PDB file of C-alpha atoms in Angstrom:
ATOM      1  CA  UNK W 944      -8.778  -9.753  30.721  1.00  0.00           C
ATOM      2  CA  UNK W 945      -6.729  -8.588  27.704  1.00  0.00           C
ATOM      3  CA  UNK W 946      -4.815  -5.771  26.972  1.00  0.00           C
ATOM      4  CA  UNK W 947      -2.324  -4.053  25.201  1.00  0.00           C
ATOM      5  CA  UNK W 948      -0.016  -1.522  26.632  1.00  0.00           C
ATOM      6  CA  UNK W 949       1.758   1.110  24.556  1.00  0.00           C
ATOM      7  CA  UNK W 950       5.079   2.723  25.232  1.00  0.00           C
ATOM      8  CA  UNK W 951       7.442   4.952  23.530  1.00  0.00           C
ATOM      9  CA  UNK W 952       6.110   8.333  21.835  1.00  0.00           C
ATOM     10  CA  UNK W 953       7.302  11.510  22.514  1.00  0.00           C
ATOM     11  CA  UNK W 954       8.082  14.827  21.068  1.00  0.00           C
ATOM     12  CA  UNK W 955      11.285  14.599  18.499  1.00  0.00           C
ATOM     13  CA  UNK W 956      12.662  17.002  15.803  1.00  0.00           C
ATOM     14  CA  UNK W 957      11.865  16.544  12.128  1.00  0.00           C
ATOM     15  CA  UNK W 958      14.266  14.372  10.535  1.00  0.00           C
ATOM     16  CA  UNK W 959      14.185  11.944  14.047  1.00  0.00           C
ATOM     17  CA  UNK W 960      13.122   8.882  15.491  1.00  0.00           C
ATOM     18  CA  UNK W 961      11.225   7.242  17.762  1.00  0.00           C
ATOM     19  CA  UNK W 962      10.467   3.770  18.428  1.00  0.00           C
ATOM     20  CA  UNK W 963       6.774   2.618  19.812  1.00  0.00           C
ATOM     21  CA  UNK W 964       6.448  -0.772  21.797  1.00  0.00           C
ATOM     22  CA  UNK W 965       3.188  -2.846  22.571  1.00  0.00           C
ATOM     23  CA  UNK W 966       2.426  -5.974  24.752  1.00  0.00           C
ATOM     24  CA  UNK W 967      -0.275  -7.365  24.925  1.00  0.00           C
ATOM     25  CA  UNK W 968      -0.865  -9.232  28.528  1.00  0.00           C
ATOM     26  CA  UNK W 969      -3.934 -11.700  29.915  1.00  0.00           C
ATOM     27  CA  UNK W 970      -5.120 -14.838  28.902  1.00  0.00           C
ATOM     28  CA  UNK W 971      -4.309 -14.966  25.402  1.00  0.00           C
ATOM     29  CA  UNK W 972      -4.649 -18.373  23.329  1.00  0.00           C
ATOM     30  CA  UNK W 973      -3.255 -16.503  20.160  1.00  0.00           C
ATOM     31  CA  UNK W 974      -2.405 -13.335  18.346  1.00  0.00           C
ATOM     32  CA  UNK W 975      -3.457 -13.051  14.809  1.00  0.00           C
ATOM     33  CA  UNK W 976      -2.333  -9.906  13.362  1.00  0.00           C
ATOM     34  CA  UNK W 977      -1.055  -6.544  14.838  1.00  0.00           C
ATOM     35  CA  UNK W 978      -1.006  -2.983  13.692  1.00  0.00           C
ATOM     36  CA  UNK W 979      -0.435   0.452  14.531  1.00  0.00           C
ATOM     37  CA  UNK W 980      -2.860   3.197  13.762  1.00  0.00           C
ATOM     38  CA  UNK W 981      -3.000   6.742  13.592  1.00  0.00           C
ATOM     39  CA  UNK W 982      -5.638   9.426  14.149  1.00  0.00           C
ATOM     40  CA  UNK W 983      -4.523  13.348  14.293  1.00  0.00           C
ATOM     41  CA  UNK W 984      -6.988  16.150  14.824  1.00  0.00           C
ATOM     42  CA  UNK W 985     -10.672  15.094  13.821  1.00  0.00           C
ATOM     43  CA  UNK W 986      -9.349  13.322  10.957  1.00  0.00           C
ATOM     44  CA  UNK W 987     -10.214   9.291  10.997  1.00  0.00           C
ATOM     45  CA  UNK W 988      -7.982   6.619  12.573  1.00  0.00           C
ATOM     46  CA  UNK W 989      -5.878   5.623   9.463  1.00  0.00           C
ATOM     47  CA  UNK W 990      -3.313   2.221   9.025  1.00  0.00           C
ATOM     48  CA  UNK W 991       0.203   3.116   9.857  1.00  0.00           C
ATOM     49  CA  UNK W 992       1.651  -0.607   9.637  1.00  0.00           C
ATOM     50  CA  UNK W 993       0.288  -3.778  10.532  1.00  0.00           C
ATOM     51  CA  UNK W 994       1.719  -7.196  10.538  1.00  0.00           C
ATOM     52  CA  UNK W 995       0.640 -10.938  10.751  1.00  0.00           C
ATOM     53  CA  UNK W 996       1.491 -13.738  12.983  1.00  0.00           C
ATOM     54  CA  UNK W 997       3.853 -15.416  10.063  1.00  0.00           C
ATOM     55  CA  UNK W 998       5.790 -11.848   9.433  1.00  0.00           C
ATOM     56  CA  UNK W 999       4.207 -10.215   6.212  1.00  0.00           C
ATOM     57  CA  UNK W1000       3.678  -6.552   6.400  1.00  0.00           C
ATOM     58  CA  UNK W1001       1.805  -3.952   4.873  1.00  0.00           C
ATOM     59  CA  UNK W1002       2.368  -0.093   5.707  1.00  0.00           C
ATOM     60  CA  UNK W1003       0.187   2.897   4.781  1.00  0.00           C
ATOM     61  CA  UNK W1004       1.107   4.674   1.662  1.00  0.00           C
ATOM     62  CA  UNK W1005       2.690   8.057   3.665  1.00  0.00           C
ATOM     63  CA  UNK W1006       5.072   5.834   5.946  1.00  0.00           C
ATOM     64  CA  UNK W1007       6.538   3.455   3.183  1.00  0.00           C
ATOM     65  CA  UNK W1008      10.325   3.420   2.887  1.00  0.00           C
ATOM     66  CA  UNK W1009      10.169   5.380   6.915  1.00  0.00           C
ATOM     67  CA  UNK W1010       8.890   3.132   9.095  1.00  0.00           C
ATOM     68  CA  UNK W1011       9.659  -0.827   9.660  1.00  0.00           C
ATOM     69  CA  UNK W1012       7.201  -2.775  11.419  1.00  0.00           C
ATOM     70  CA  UNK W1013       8.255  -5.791  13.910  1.00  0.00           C
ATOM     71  CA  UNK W1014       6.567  -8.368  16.656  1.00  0.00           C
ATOM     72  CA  UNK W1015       7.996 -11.155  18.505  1.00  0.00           C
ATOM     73  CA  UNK W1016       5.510 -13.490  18.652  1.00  0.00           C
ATOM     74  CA  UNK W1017       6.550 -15.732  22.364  1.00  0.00           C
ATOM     75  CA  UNK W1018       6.675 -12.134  24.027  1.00  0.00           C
ATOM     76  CA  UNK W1019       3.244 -10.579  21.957  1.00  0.00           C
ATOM     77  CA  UNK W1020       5.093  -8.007  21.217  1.00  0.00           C
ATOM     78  CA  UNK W1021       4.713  -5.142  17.947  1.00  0.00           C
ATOM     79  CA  UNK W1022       6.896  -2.444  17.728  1.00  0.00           C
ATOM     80  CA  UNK W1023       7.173   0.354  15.222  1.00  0.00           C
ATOM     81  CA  UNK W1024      10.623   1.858  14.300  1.00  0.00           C
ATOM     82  CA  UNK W1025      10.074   5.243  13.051  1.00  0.00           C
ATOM     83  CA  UNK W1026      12.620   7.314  10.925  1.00  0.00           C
ATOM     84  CA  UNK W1027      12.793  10.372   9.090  1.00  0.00           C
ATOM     85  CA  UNK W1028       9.988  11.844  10.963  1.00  0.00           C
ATOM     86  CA  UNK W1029       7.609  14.554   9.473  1.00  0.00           C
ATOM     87  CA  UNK W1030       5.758  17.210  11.523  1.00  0.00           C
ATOM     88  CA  UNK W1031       2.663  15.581   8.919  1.00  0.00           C
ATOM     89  CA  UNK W1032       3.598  12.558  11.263  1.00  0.00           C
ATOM     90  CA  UNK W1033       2.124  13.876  14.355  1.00  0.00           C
ATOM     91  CA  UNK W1034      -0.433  12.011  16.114  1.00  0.00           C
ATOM     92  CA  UNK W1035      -2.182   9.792  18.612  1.00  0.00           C
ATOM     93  CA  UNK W1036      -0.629   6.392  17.610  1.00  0.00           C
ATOM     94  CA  UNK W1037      -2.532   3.219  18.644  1.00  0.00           C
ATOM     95  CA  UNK W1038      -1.721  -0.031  18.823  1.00  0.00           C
ATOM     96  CA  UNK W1039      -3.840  -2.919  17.423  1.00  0.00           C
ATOM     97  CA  UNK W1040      -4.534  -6.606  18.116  1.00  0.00           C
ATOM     98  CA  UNK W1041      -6.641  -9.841  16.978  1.00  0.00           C
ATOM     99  CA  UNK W1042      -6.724 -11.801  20.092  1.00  0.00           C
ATOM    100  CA  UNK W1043      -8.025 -14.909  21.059  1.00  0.00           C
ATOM    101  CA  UNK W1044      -8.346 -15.364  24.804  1.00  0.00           C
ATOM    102  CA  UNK W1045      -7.875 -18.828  25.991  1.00  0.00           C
ATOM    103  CA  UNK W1046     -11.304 -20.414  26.273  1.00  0.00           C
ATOM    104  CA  UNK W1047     -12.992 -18.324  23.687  1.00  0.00           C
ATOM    105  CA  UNK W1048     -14.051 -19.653  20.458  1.00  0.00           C
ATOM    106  CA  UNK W1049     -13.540 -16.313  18.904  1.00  0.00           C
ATOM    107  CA  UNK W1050     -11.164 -13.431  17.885  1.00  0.00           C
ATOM    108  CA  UNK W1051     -11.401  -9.563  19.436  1.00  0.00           C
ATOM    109  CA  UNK W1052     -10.029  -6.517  18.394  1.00  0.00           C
ATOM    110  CA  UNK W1053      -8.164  -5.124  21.052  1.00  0.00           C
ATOM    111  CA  UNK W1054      -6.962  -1.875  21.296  1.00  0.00           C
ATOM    112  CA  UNK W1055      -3.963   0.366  23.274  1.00  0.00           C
ATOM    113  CA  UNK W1056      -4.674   3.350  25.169  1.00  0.00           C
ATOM    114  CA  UNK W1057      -3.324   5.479  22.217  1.00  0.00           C
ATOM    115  CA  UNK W1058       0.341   7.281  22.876  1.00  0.00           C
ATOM    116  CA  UNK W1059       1.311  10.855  21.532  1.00  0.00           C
ATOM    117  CA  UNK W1060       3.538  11.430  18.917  1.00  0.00           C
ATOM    118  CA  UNK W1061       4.406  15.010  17.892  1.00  0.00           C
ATOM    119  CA  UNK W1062       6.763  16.069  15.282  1.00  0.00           C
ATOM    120  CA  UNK W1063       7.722  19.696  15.490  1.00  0.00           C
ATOM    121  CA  UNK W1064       9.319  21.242  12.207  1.00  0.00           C
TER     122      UNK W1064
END
């Protein structure tokens, strides 16, 4: 079985930081790309950052120039280095994965229990 395990929020002062680590774990074959995702409120899960197996990057518009997306790829690791933290920040931050599990023919979408992040102002 796969999964990926989350570590790292908190509660921090505007203006702070906090760095989020995720592992996935199991019988994995390969890791395509991984991500972090937010969802506050009832508002919809939205991009935060996401990165692919060779190291390119994309981040959502609100976290550009903030927060620095990373992996290490013989450890299937991601980790999100968040700076300059806004209370607009807050959230339930998730961690995202395209995994192939050794003896499957296809990729899965695996996602992290979700870990709280709240920005007080």
């Amino acid at each position: 079985q796969v999964q990926l395990v989350e570590s790292g929020g908190g509660l921090v002062q505007a203006g702070g930081s906090l760095r989020l680590s995720c592992a996935a774990s199991g019988s994995i074959l390969s890791v395509n790309n991984m991500g972090w995702y937010r969802q506050a409120g009832g508002n919809q899960r939205e991009l935060v950052a996401r990165i692919t197996s060779v190291g390119s990057t994309n981040y959502g518009d609100s976290v550009k120039g903030r927060f620095t997306i990373s992996r290490d790829n013989a450890k299937n690791t991601v980790v999100l280095q968040m700076n300059s933290l806004k209370p607009e920040d807050t959230g339930v931050y998730y961690c995202n994965a395209k995994i192939r599990p050794w003896g499957i023919r296809d990729e899965y979408d695996v996602w992290g229990q979700g870990t709280q992040v709240t920005v007080s102002s």
